[in-house]
Amino acid sequence: MERLLRDSRVLVTGGAGFIGSNLVESLLLSGNKVVCLDNFSTGKRENLAGFSDNPDFKLIEGDIRNYEDCEKAVRGIDIVFHQAALGSVPRSIKDPVSSTDVNIGGFVKILFAAKEAGVKRFIYAASSSTYGDHPDLPKVEDKIGNALSPYAITKYVDELFASNFAKTYEIETIGLRYFNVFGRRQDPDGPYAAVIPKFTKMLMEHKSPVINGDGTISRDFTYIDNVLQANHLAAIINDKAAINQIYNVAHGERTSINQLFSYIKEIAGRFDEKILDIKPTYGPERAGDIQHSLASIRKAQRLLRYAPTYSVAAGLEEAVEWFWNNL
Ligand SMILES: NC(=O)c1ccc[n+]([C@@H]2O[C@H](COP(=O)([O-])OP(=O)(O)OC[C@H]3O[C@@H](n4cnc5c(N)ncnc54)[C@H](O)[C@@H]3O)[C@@H](O)[C@H]2O)c1
């Protein structure tokens, strides 16, 4: 069964970032012409090193907050994969102005430019943080609570704009609510680094990772290859009922931070057995954190034919090995 997008002209915003660069790579491999728009605020040039010479790849260094950069990037494009944003809940609590500027202001600019240029479909990175304080588990797409951070608000507002644009203009939109994505090329450094690359790097350096709270909070950690699959499926689906929708993109499996630490330690311990003796340090809880997050992926399974191939354990095997060889 054909499950990959081929022979299309696509734009990946945020293509120098973690998810974006993996998306660029997989879209090139399946035979598309790929434009990347990035301002390198959190993205890295080294993430693009593998394809910068590829004749089907074009980099536009620019900002989604600049409408002219958006117009340039969407010219001649069939499908947009919008990944550019300022991620991280704590970052948005520290600096809500920048997160709002990029994640809402930039979102509307690239979406409007895409619509003006006649782009057929706009697929965008939404977020599980939109579920906020809603108590139900697993999370189903139409039941959301109050947002717990400026970041969550920005991602929800994006969904409202996308849905409004789909109704008002002739542009198809699909929002993918990612749940804690991890994998190769994810940044382990800085105050807003995600937990898996951060823990792995600290263990590699024989340091004790800090767990915020008692480690019982849980997440639906999702390996990057599952996310790539969801993006390809969102690009090729032709069924009307599946378009102008929002989907959870996850594995549908809950892992506590304590369990996660043990998994990573066990895998990294195969490379260096000193790691097996390291214990975590427990610190204060973080503001804005949801306690438990677990996705229902039934909607994506039914309408997109999404079938994630990597469990958390299988994804961690590949990710930790990648970090071991590349950090
Ligand atoms: N990683 C996750 O677990 C996760 C979970 C839910 C949603 N998301 C969303 O997925 C998307 C990608 O996340 P990521 O983890 O790859 O983050 P990332 O920080 O690695 O990538 C974001 C990219 O966007 C670029 N960017 C930021 N502001 C820009 C601007 N104004 N103009 C142009 N480019 C800009 C950055 O330079 C970077 O390359 C984001 O929209 C994020 O909110 C990620």
CSV table of C-alpha atoms and ligand atoms in Angstrom, one decimal:
chain,number,residue,atom,x,y,z
A,1,MET,CA,0.0,0.0,0.0
A,2,GLU,CA,1.3,3.5,-1.0
A,3,ARG,CA,1.6,5.4,2.3
A,4,LEU,CA,4.2,8.1,1.3
A,5,LEU,CA,3.8,11.4,-0.3
A,6,ARG,CA,5.6,11.5,-3.7
A,7,ASP,CA,6.3,13.9,-6.5
A,8,SER,CA,5.0,17.0,-4.8
A,9,ARG,CA,6.4,20.4,-4.1
A,10,VAL,CA,6.3,21.0,-0.4
A,11,LEU,CA,7.3,23.5,2.2
A,12,VAL,CA,8.5,22.5,5.7
A,13,THR,CA,8.6,25.5,8.0
A,14,GLY,CA,11.0,24.9,10.9
A,15,GLY,CA,12.8,22.4,8.8
A,16,ALA,CA,16.1,23.0,10.6
A,17,GLY,CA,14.6,21.8,13.9
A,18,PHE,CA,14.2,18.4,15.4
A,19,ILE,CA,10.9,17.3,13.8
A,20,GLY,CA,11.2,19.5,10.7
A,21,SER,CA,14.6,18.2,9.7
A,22,ASN,CA,13.4,14.6,10.0
A,23,LEU,CA,10.4,15.5,7.9
A,24,VAL,CA,12.6,17.2,5.3
A,25,GLU,CA,14.7,14.1,5.1
A,26,SER,CA,11.8,11.7,4.7
A,27,LEU,CA,10.1,13.9,2.1
A,28,LEU,CA,13.2,14.1,0.0
A,29,LEU,CA,13.7,10.3,0.3
A,30,SER,CA,10.2,9.7,-1.1
A,31,GLY,CA,10.8,11.9,-4.1
A,32,ASN,CA,9.4,15.4,-3.3
A,33,LYS,CA,10.9,18.8,-3.9
A,34,VAL,CA,11.3,20.4,-0.5
A,35,VAL,CA,11.7,24.0,0.5
A,36,CYS,CA,12.6,24.7,4.1
A,37,LEU,CA,11.9,28.1,5.8
A,38,ASP,CA,13.7,28.6,9.1
A,39,ASN,CA,15.2,31.5,11.0
A,40,PHE,CA,17.6,29.2,13.1
A,41,SER,CA,16.3,30.5,16.4
A,42,THR,CA,16.3,27.0,17.8
A,43,GLY,CA,17.1,25.0,14.7
A,44,LYS,CA,20.6,24.1,13.6
A,45,ARG,CA,22.5,24.2,10.3
A,46,GLU,CA,24.0,20.8,11.1
A,47,ASN,CA,20.5,19.3,11.0
A,48,LEU,CA,20.4,20.2,7.3
A,49,ALA,CA,23.9,19.0,6.5
A,50,GLY,CA,22.8,15.7,5.1
A,51,PHE,CA,20.7,17.2,2.3
A,52,SER,CA,22.0,20.8,1.7
A,53,ASP,CA,23.6,19.6,-1.6
A,54,ASN,CA,20.5,17.7,-2.8
A,55,PRO,CA,19.1,19.5,-5.9
A,56,ASP,CA,15.6,18.9,-4.7
A,57,PHE,CA,16.2,20.8,-1.5
A,58,LYS,CA,16.1,24.6,-1.1
A,59,LEU,CA,16.7,26.6,2.1
A,60,ILE,CA,15.1,30.0,2.6
A,61,GLU,CA,16.5,31.6,5.7
A,62,GLY,CA,13.7,33.7,6.9
A,63,ASP,CA,11.1,34.3,9.6
A,64,ILE,CA,7.4,33.3,9.7
A,65,ARG,CA,6.7,36.7,11.4
A,66,ASN,CA,7.8,38.4,8.1
A,67,TYR,CA,5.0,38.2,5.6
A,68,GLU,CA,7.4,38.6,2.6
A,69,ASP,CA,9.5,35.6,3.7
A,70,CYS,CA,6.2,33.6,3.9
A,71,GLU,CA,5.2,34.7,0.4
A,72,LYS,CA,8.5,33.7,-1.0
A,73,ALA,CA,8.4,30.3,0.8
A,74,VAL,CA,4.9,29.3,-0.4
A,75,ARG,CA,5.4,30.2,-4.1
A,76,GLY,CA,4.6,27.1,-6.2
A,77,ILE,CA,4.0,24.9,-3.2
A,78,ASP,CA,1.3,22.1,-3.1
A,79,ILE,CA,1.5,21.2,0.5
A,80,VAL,CA,2.8,23.0,3.6
A,81,PHE,CA,4.1,21.1,6.7
A,82,HIS,CA,4.1,23.9,9.3
A,83,GLN,CA,6.5,23.0,12.1
A,84,ALA,CA,8.1,26.4,13.0
A,85,ALA,CA,7.2,27.6,16.5
A,86,LEU,CA,8.8,28.4,19.8
A,87,GLY,CA,8.3,25.1,21.7
A,88,SER,CA,8.3,24.4,25.4
A,89,VAL,CA,5.8,25.2,28.2
A,90,PRO,CA,8.5,26.8,30.5
A,91,ARG,CA,9.8,29.0,27.7
A,92,SER,CA,6.3,30.4,27.2
A,93,ILE,CA,5.8,31.0,30.9
A,94,LYS,CA,9.1,33.0,31.0
A,95,ASP,CA,8.5,34.9,27.7
A,96,PRO,CA,4.8,34.7,26.6
A,97,VAL,CA,5.3,37.6,24.3
A,98,SER,CA,7.8,35.9,22.0
A,99,SER,CA,5.8,32.6,22.0
A,100,THR,CA,2.6,34.4,21.1
A,101,ASP,CA,4.4,36.4,18.4
A,102,VAL,CA,5.8,33.4,16.6
A,103,ASN,CA,3.2,30.7,17.4
A,104,ILE,CA,0.1,32.8,16.7
A,105,GLY,CA,1.3,35.8,14.7
A,106,GLY,CA,3.7,33.7,12.5
A,107,PHE,CA,1.1,31.0,12.2
A,108,VAL,CA,-1.5,33.3,10.7
A,109,LYS,CA,1.0,34.9,8.4
A,110,ILE,CA,2.2,31.6,6.9
A,111,LEU,CA,-1.4,30.2,6.7
A,112,PHE,CA,-2.7,33.4,5.0
A,113,ALA,CA,0.3,33.4,2.6
A,114,ALA,CA,-0.4,29.7,1.8
A,115,LYS,CA,-4.0,30.4,1.1
A,116,GLU,CA,-3.2,33.4,-1.1
A,117,ALA,CA,-0.7,31.4,-3.1
A,118,GLY,CA,-3.3,28.6,-3.8
A,119,VAL,CA,-1.6,26.0,-1.6
A,120,LYS,CA,-3.9,22.9,-1.6
A,121,ARG,CA,-3.2,21.6,1.9
A,122,PHE,CA,-1.8,23.0,5.1
A,123,ILE,CA,-0.7,20.4,7.7
A,124,TYR,CA,0.5,21.8,11.0
A,125,ALA,CA,2.0,20.8,14.2
A,126,ALA,CA,-0.5,21.1,17.0
A,127,SER,CA,0.1,20.0,20.6
A,128,SER,CA,-1.1,17.6,23.3
A,129,SER,CA,-0.7,20.6,25.7
A,130,THR,CA,-4.1,21.8,24.3
A,131,TYR,CA,-5.8,19.2,26.6
A,132,GLY,CA,-4.8,21.4,29.6
A,133,ASP,CA,-6.6,20.4,32.8
A,134,HIS,CA,-9.2,18.1,31.2
A,135,PRO,CA,-9.2,15.0,33.5
A,136,ASP,CA,-10.2,12.3,31.0
A,137,LEU,CA,-7.7,9.7,29.9
A,138,PRO,CA,-7.1,8.7,27.2
A,139,LYS,CA,-7.4,12.1,25.5
A,140,VAL,CA,-9.9,12.3,22.7
A,141,GLU,CA,-9.7,15.2,20.2
A,142,ASP,CA,-13.0,16.9,21.0
A,143,LYS,CA,-12.7,17.1,24.8
A,144,ILE,CA,-10.2,19.7,25.9
A,145,GLY,CA,-9.9,21.6,29.2
A,146,ASN,CA,-8.5,24.9,30.2
A,147,ALA,CA,-5.0,25.7,29.0
A,148,LEU,CA,-2.2,25.5,31.6
A,149,SER,CA,0.4,27.7,29.8
A,150,PRO,CA,0.8,30.4,27.2
A,151,TYR,CA,2.3,27.7,24.8
A,152,ALA,CA,-0.9,25.7,25.1
A,153,ILE,CA,-3.0,28.7,24.4
A,154,THR,CA,-1.0,29.5,21.2
A,155,LYS,CA,-1.4,26.0,19.9
A,156,TYR,CA,-5.1,26.0,20.5
A,157,VAL,CA,-5.6,29.4,18.9
A,158,ASP,CA,-3.7,28.0,15.8
A,159,GLU,CA,-6.3,25.2,15.6
A,160,LEU,CA,-9.1,27.8,15.7
A,161,PHE,CA,-7.5,29.8,12.9
A,162,ALA,CA,-6.9,26.7,10.8
A,163,SER,CA,-10.5,25.6,11.2
A,164,ASN,CA,-11.8,29.1,10.4
A,165,PHE,CA,-9.6,29.3,7.2
A,166,ALA,CA,-10.8,25.9,6.1
A,167,LYS,CA,-14.4,27.1,6.3
A,168,THR,CA,-13.9,30.6,4.9
A,169,TYR,CA,-11.4,29.9,2.1
A,170,GLU,CA,-10.6,27.0,-0.1
A,171,ILE,CA,-7.7,25.6,1.8
A,172,GLU,CA,-7.5,22.2,3.4
A,173,THR,CA,-6.1,22.0,6.9
A,174,ILE,CA,-5.0,19.1,9.1
A,175,GLY,CA,-3.7,19.6,12.6
A,176,LEU,CA,-1.6,17.0,14.2
A,177,ARG,CA,-1.5,17.1,18.0
A,178,TYR,CA,1.9,15.7,18.7
A,179,PHE,CA,2.4,14.0,22.1
A,180,ASN,CA,6.0,14.3,23.5
A,181,VAL,CA,8.0,13.4,20.4
A,182,PHE,CA,11.5,12.1,20.7
A,183,GLY,CA,14.3,10.8,18.5
A,184,ARG,CA,17.4,11.6,16.4
A,185,ARG,CA,18.5,15.2,16.1
A,186,GLN,CA,16.5,16.3,19.2
A,187,ASP,CA,18.4,19.0,21.0
A,188,PRO,CA,19.8,17.8,24.4
A,189,ASP,CA,21.0,21.2,25.5
A,190,GLY,CA,19.7,24.4,27.0
A,191,PRO,CA,17.1,25.2,29.6
A,192,TYR,CA,14.2,24.0,27.4
A,193,ALA,CA,15.6,20.7,26.3
A,194,ALA,CA,13.2,17.7,26.2
A,195,VAL,CA,13.6,15.0,28.8
A,196,ILE,CA,14.8,12.1,26.7
A,197,PRO,CA,17.8,13.7,25.0
A,198,LYS,CA,18.6,15.6,28.2
A,199,PHE,CA,18.6,12.5,30.4
A,200,THR,CA,20.6,10.5,27.9
A,201,LYS,CA,23.3,13.2,27.6
A,202,MET,CA,23.5,13.6,31.4
A,203,LEU,CA,23.9,9.8,31.8
A,204,MET,CA,26.6,9.7,29.1
A,205,GLU,CA,28.4,12.4,31.2
A,206,HIS,CA,27.9,10.3,34.4
A,207,LYS,CA,25.7,13.0,35.9
A,208,SER,CA,22.5,12.5,37.8
A,209,PRO,CA,19.4,13.8,35.9
A,210,VAL,CA,16.9,15.9,37.8
A,211,ILE,CA,13.4,14.6,37.8
A,212,ASN,CA,10.8,17.4,38.5
A,213,GLY,CA,8.4,16.2,41.2
A,214,ASP,CA,8.3,12.5,42.3
A,215,GLY,CA,8.6,11.1,38.8
A,216,THR,CA,5.1,9.6,38.7
A,217,ILE,CA,3.7,12.1,36.1
A,218,SER,CA,3.3,10.3,32.8
A,219,ARG,CA,3.5,11.0,29.1
A,220,ASP,CA,2.6,9.3,25.8
A,221,PHE,CA,6.2,9.5,24.4
A,222,THR,CA,6.1,9.2,20.6
A,223,TYR,CA,9.0,8.2,18.4
A,224,ILE,CA,9.8,10.5,15.5
A,225,ASP,CA,9.1,7.8,12.9
A,226,ASN,CA,5.4,7.5,14.0
A,227,VAL,CA,5.2,11.3,13.6
A,228,LEU,CA,6.7,11.1,10.1
A,229,GLN,CA,4.1,8.5,9.2
A,230,ALA,CA,1.2,10.7,10.4
A,231,ASN,CA,2.5,13.6,8.3
A,232,HIS,CA,2.8,11.5,5.1
A,233,LEU,CA,-0.7,10.1,5.7
A,234,ALA,CA,-2.2,13.6,6.3
A,235,ALA,CA,-0.7,14.7,3.0
A,236,ILE,CA,-2.0,11.8,0.9
A,237,ILE,CA,-5.5,11.2,2.3
A,238,ASN,CA,-8.2,12.1,-0.1
A,239,ASP,CA,-11.2,11.1,2.0
A,240,LYS,CA,-13.3,14.3,2.6
A,241,ALA,CA,-14.2,13.2,6.1
A,242,ALA,CA,-10.5,13.1,7.0
A,243,ILE,CA,-9.7,16.6,5.9
A,244,ASN,CA,-10.1,19.8,8.0
A,245,GLN,CA,-9.7,17.7,11.1
A,246,ILE,CA,-7.4,17.5,14.1
A,247,TYR,CA,-5.7,14.3,15.2
A,248,ASN,CA,-3.8,13.0,18.1
A,249,VAL,CA,-0.4,11.7,17.0
A,250,ALA,CA,1.1,9.4,19.6
A,251,HIS,CA,1.7,5.7,20.3
A,252,GLY,CA,-1.2,5.4,22.8
A,253,GLU,CA,1.0,4.1,25.7
A,254,ARG,CA,1.7,5.8,29.0
A,255,THR,CA,5.2,5.9,30.6
A,256,SER,CA,6.0,7.6,33.9
A,257,ILE,CA,9.2,9.7,34.2
A,258,ASN,CA,10.6,7.1,36.6
A,259,GLN,CA,10.0,4.3,34.1
A,260,LEU,CA,11.5,6.4,31.3
A,261,PHE,CA,14.6,7.0,33.4
A,262,SER,CA,15.0,3.3,34.0
A,263,TYR,CA,14.6,2.5,30.3
A,264,ILE,CA,17.2,5.0,29.2
A,265,LYS,CA,19.6,3.9,31.9
A,266,GLU,CA,19.3,0.3,30.9
A,267,ILE,CA,19.9,1.0,27.2
A,268,ALA,CA,22.8,3.5,27.8
A,269,GLY,CA,24.2,1.0,30.4
A,270,ARG,CA,24.9,-1.4,27.6
A,271,PHE,CA,27.3,1.0,26.1
A,272,ASP,CA,28.9,2.0,29.5
A,273,GLU,CA,28.1,-0.1,32.6
A,274,LYS,CA,29.0,2.7,35.0
A,275,ILE,CA,25.8,4.3,34.0
A,276,LEU,CA,23.8,1.5,35.7
A,277,ASP,CA,24.8,2.9,39.1
A,278,ILE,CA,23.5,6.4,38.5
A,279,LYS,CA,20.4,7.4,40.5
A,280,PRO,CA,18.1,10.4,39.6
A,281,THR,CA,17.9,13.5,41.7
A,282,TYR,CA,14.4,14.7,42.6
A,283,GLY,CA,13.6,18.4,42.3
A,284,PRO,CA,10.5,20.6,42.6
A,285,GLU,CA,7.5,20.2,40.2
A,286,ARG,CA,7.4,22.4,37.2
A,287,ALA,CA,4.7,25.1,36.7
A,288,GLY,CA,2.3,24.5,33.8
A,289,ASP,CA,2.9,20.7,33.6
A,290,ILE,CA,0.0,18.4,32.9
A,291,GLN,CA,0.0,15.4,35.4
A,292,HIS,CA,-0.8,12.6,32.9
A,293,SER,CA,-1.0,12.5,29.2
A,294,LEU,CA,-2.2,9.6,27.2
A,295,ALA,CA,-3.7,9.7,23.7
A,296,SER,CA,-6.6,7.9,22.1
A,297,ILE,CA,-5.3,7.4,18.6
A,298,ARG,CA,-8.5,5.9,17.3
A,299,LYS,CA,-9.5,8.9,15.2
A,300,ALA,CA,-6.1,8.9,13.3
A,301,GLN,CA,-6.3,5.1,13.0
A,302,ARG,CA,-9.8,5.3,11.5
A,303,LEU,CA,-9.6,8.3,9.3
A,304,LEU,CA,-5.9,8.5,8.4
A,305,ARG,CA,-5.1,4.8,8.6
A,306,TYR,CA,-2.4,5.7,11.0
A,307,ALA,CA,-0.7,2.6,12.4
A,308,PRO,CA,2.3,3.6,14.6
A,309,THR,CA,5.2,1.1,14.2
A,310,TYR,CA,7.3,2.1,17.2
A,311,SER,CA,6.5,1.5,20.8
A,312,VAL,CA,8.3,3.7,23.4
A,313,ALA,CA,10.8,0.9,24.1
A,314,ALA,CA,11.5,0.3,20.4
A,315,GLY,CA,11.9,4.0,19.8
A,316,LEU,CA,14.2,4.4,22.8
A,317,GLU,CA,16.5,1.6,21.5
A,318,GLU,CA,17.1,3.6,18.3
A,319,ALA,CA,17.1,7.1,19.9
A,320,VAL,CA,19.5,6.3,22.7
A,321,GLU,CA,21.9,4.6,20.3
A,322,TRP,CA,21.7,7.6,18.0
A,323,PHE,CA,22.5,10.0,20.8
A,324,TRP,CA,25.4,7.7,21.9
A,325,ASN,CA,26.9,7.9,18.5
A,326,ASN,CA,26.2,11.5,17.7
A,327,LEU,CA,26.4,13.7,20.8
B,1,LIG,N1,8.8,18.0,20.2
B,1,LIG,C1,7.7,17.7,20.7
B,1,LIG,O1,7.5,16.9,21.5
B,1,LIG,C2,6.4,18.5,20.2
B,1,LIG,C3,5.2,18.2,20.8
B,1,LIG,C4,4.1,18.9,20.4
B,1,LIG,C5,4.2,19.8,19.4
B,1,LIG,N2,5.4,20.1,18.9
B,1,LIG,C6,5.5,21.2,17.8
B,1,LIG,O2,6.2,20.6,16.7
B,1,LIG,C7,6.9,21.6,16.0
B,1,LIG,C8,8.4,21.3,15.9
B,1,LIG,O3,8.9,21.1,17.2
B,1,LIG,P1,10.4,20.6,17.4
B,1,LIG,O4,10.4,19.8,18.7
B,1,LIG,O5,11.0,20.1,16.2
B,1,LIG,O6,11.1,22.0,17.8
B,1,LIG,P2,12.4,22.7,17.3
B,1,LIG,O7,12.7,23.9,18.2
B,1,LIG,O8,13.5,21.7,17.1
B,1,LIG,O9,12.0,23.2,15.8
B,1,LIG,C9,11.4,24.4,15.6
B,1,LIG,C10,12.0,25.0,14.4
B,1,LIG,O10,11.3,26.2,14.0
B,1,LIG,C11,12.2,27.3,13.8
B,1,LIG,N3,11.6,28.6,14.1
B,1,LIG,C12,11.2,29.0,15.3
B,1,LIG,N4,10.7,30.3,15.2
B,1,LIG,C13,10.8,30.6,13.8
B,1,LIG,C14,10.4,31.7,13.1
B,1,LIG,N5,9.9,32.8,13.7
B,1,LIG,N6,10.5,31.7,11.7
B,1,LIG,C15,11.1,30.6,11.1
B,1,LIG,N7,11.5,29.5,11.8
B,1,LIG,C16,11.3,29.5,13.1
B,1,LIG,C17,13.4,27.0,14.7
B,1,LIG,O11,14.6,27.6,14.3
B,1,LIG,C18,13.5,25.5,14.6
B,1,LIG,O12,14.3,25.0,13.5
B,1,LIG,C19,6.6,22.9,16.8
B,1,LIG,O13,5.5,23.6,16.2
B,1,LIG,C20,6.2,22.4,18.2
B,1,LIG,O14,5.4,23.3,18.9
B,1,LIG,C21,6.5,19.5,19.3
